GROMACS .gro file of C-alpha atoms in nm:
model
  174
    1UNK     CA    1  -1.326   0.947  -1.430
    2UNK     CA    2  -1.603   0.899  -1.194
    3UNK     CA    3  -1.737   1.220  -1.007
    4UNK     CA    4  -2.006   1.179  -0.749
    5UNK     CA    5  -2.286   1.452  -0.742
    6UNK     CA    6  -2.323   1.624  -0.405
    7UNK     CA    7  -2.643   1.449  -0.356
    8UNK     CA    8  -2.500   1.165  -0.380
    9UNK     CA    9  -2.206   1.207  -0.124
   10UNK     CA   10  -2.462   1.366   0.106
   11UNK     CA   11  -2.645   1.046   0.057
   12UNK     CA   12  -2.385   0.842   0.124
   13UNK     CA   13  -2.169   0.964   0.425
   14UNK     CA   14  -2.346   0.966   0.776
   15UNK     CA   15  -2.272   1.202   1.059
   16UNK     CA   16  -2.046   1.407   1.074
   17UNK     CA   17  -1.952   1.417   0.704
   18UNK     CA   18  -2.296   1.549   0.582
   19UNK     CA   19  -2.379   1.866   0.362
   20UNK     CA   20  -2.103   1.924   0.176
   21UNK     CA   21  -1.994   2.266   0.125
   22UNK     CA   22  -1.708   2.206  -0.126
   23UNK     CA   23  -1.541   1.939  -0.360
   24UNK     CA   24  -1.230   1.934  -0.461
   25UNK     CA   25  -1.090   1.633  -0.674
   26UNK     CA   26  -0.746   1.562  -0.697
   27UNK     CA   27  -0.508   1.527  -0.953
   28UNK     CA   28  -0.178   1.510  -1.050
   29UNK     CA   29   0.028   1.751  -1.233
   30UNK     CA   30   0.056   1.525  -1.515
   31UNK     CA   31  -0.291   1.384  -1.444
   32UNK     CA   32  -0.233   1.127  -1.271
   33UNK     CA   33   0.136   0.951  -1.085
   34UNK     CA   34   0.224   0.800  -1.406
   35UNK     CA   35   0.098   1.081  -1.619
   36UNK     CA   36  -0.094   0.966  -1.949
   37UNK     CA   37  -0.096   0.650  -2.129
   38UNK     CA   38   0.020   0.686  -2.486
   39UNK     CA   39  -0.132   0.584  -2.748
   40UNK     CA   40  -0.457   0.534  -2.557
   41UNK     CA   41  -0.758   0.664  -2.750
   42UNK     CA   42  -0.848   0.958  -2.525
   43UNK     CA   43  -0.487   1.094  -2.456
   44UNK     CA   44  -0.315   1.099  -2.806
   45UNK     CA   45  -0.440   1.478  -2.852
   46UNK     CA   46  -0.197   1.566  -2.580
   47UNK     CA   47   0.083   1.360  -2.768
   48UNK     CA   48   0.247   1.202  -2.415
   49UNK     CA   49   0.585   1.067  -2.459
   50UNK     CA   50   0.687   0.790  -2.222
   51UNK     CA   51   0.967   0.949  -2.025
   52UNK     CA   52   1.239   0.763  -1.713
   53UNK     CA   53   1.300   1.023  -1.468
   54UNK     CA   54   1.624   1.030  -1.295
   55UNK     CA   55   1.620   1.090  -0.930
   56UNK     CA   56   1.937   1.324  -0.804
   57UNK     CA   57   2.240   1.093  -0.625
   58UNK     CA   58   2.175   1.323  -0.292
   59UNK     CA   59   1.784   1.202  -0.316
   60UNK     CA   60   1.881   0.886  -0.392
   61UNK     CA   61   2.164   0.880  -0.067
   62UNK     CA   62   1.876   1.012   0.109
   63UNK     CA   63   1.602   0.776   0.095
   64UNK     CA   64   1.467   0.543  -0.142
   65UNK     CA   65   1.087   0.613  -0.259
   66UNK     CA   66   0.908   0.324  -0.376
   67UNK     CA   67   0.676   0.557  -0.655
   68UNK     CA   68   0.996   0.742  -0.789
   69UNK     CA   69   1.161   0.382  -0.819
   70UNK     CA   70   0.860   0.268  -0.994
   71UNK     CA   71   0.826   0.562  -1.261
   72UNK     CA   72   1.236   0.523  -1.302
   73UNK     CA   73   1.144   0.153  -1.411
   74UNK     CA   74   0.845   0.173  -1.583
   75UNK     CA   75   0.860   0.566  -1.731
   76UNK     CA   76   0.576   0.860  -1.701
   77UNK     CA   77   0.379   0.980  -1.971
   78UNK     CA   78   0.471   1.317  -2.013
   79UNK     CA   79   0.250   1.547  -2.153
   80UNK     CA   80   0.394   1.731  -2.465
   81UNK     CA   81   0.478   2.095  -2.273
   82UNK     CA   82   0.288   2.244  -2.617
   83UNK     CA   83  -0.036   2.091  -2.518
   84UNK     CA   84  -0.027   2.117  -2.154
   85UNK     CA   85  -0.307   2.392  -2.170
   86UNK     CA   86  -0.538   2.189  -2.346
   87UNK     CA   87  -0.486   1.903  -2.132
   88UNK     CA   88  -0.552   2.108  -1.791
   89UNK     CA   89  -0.876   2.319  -1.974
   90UNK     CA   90  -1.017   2.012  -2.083
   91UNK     CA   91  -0.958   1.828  -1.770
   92UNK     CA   92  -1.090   2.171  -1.513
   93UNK     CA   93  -1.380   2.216  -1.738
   94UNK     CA   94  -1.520   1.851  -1.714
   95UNK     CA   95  -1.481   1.877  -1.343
   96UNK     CA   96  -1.683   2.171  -1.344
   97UNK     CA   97  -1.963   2.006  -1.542
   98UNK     CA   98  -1.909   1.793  -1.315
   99UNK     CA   99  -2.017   1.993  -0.994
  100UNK     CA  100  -1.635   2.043  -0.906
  101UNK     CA  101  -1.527   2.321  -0.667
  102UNK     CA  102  -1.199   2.298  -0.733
  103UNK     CA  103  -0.887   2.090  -0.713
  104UNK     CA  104  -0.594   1.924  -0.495
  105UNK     CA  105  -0.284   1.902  -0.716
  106UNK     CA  106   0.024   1.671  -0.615
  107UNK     CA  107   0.322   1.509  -0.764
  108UNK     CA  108   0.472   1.860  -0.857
  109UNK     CA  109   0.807   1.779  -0.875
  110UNK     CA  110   0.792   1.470  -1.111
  111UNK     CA  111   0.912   1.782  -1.341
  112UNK     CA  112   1.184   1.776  -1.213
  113UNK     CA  113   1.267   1.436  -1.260
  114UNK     CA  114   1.172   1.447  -1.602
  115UNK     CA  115   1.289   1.780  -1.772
  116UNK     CA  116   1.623   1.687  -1.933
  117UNK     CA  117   1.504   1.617  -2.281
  118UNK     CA  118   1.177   1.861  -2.224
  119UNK     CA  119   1.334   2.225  -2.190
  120UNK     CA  120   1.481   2.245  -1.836
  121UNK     CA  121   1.348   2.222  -1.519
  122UNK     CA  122   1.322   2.607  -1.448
  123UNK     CA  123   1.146   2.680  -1.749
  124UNK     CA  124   0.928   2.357  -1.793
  125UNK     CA  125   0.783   2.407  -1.441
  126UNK     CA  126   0.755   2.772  -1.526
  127UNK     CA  127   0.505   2.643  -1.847
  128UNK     CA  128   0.333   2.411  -1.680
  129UNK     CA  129   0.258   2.642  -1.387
  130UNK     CA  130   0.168   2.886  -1.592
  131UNK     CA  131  -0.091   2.695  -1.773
  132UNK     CA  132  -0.255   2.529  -1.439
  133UNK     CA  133  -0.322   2.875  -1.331
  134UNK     CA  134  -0.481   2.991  -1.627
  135UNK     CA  135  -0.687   2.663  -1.658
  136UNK     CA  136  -0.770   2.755  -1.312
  137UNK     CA  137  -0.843   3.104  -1.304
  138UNK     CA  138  -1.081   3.030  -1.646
  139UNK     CA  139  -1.256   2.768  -1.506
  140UNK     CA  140  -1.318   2.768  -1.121
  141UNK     CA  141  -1.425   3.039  -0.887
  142UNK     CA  142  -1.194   3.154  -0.652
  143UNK     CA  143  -0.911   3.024  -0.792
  144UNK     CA  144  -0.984   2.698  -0.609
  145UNK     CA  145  -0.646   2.495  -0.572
  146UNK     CA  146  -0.506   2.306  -0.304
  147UNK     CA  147  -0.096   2.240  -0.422
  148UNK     CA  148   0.057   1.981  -0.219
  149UNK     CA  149   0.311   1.723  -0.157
  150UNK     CA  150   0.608   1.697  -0.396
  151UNK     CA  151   0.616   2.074  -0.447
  152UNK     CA  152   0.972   2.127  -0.599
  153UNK     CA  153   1.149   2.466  -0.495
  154UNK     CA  154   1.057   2.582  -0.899
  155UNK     CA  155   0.728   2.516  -0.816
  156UNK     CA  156   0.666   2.737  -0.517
  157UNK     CA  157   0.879   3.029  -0.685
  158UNK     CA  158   0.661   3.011  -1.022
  159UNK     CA  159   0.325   3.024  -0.892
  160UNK     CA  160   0.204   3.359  -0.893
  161UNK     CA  161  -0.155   3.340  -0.840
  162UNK     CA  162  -0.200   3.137  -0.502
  163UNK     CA  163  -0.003   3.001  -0.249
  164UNK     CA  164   0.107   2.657  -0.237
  165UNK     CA  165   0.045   2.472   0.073
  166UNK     CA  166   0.036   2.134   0.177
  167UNK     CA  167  -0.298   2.030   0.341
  168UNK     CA  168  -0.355   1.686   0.341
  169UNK     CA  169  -0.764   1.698   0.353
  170UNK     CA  170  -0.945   1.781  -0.020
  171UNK     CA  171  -1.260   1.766   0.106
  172UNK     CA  172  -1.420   2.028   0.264
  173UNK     CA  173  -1.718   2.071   0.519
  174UNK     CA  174  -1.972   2.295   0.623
   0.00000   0.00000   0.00000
């Protein structure tokens, strides 16, 4: 993962995107869209599983979503819900060596595509929230998350310790 330095983005962007205040990075629940390669080198400590989610008949009847369509096809690599906290404290404590203010999650509700064989949607979400908190709370000041897009009902009704809103800008200015 490549994080650039304030410096450096200072550096880089010309009028009006100058001084940054904040950085946020963003990240998916699972890490990233398709979650975490198995078997790769760096990701076997969390023991991902490749999982297929099923998307519900009503979304489905709905409207097709190219992503979702993809990850039915080609499966997510689901974090093992035992090791979630040590994937999201190792993750928020890099970005905070890192300079990191703080972080924009998304693809919340691939839980709920993928909870049949995990627990449950209700309670998986309610584990996985619960860890992102704590990674949170432990690692950046002022509880600095941004939760957007694909927020699942579970999701919004687990978190306890800030408010998920969708705002579609990470970075902020001064």
């Amino acid at each position: 993962m490549l994080i650039l330095s304030r410096s450096v983005l200072n550096s880089f962007f010309l009028f009006p995107f100058q001084n940054f205040r904040y950085v946020y990075v963003w990240h998916a629940l699972l890490g990233y869209w398709g979650g975490l390669v198995p078997n790769a080198r760096d990701t076997k400590k969390y023991n991902p599983k490749l999982t297929y989610p099923l998307q519900s008949p009503g979304n489905l009847a709905n409207m097709r979503d190219l992503a979702m369509d993809c990850m039915e096809k080609y499966g997510v690599g689901a974090i093992d819900p035992d090791r979630i906290s040590q994937f999201y404290d190792d993750l928020h404590s890099y970005l905070v060596s890192q300079d990191v203010d703080g972080v924009k999650v998304d693809v919340q509700n691939i839980l709920e595509t993928i909870a049949t064989d995990l627990g449950g949607r209700v309670s998986l979400t309610r584990h996985f929230q619960e860890a992102l908190e704590k990674s949170i709370a432990s690692n950046f000041q002022d509880n600095s998350i941004i939760c957007c897009m694909g927020l699942s009902t579970d999701s919004i009704y687990q978190s306890v310790s800030y408010i998920s809103i969708y705002i579609p800008i990470f970075i902020l200015f001064s």
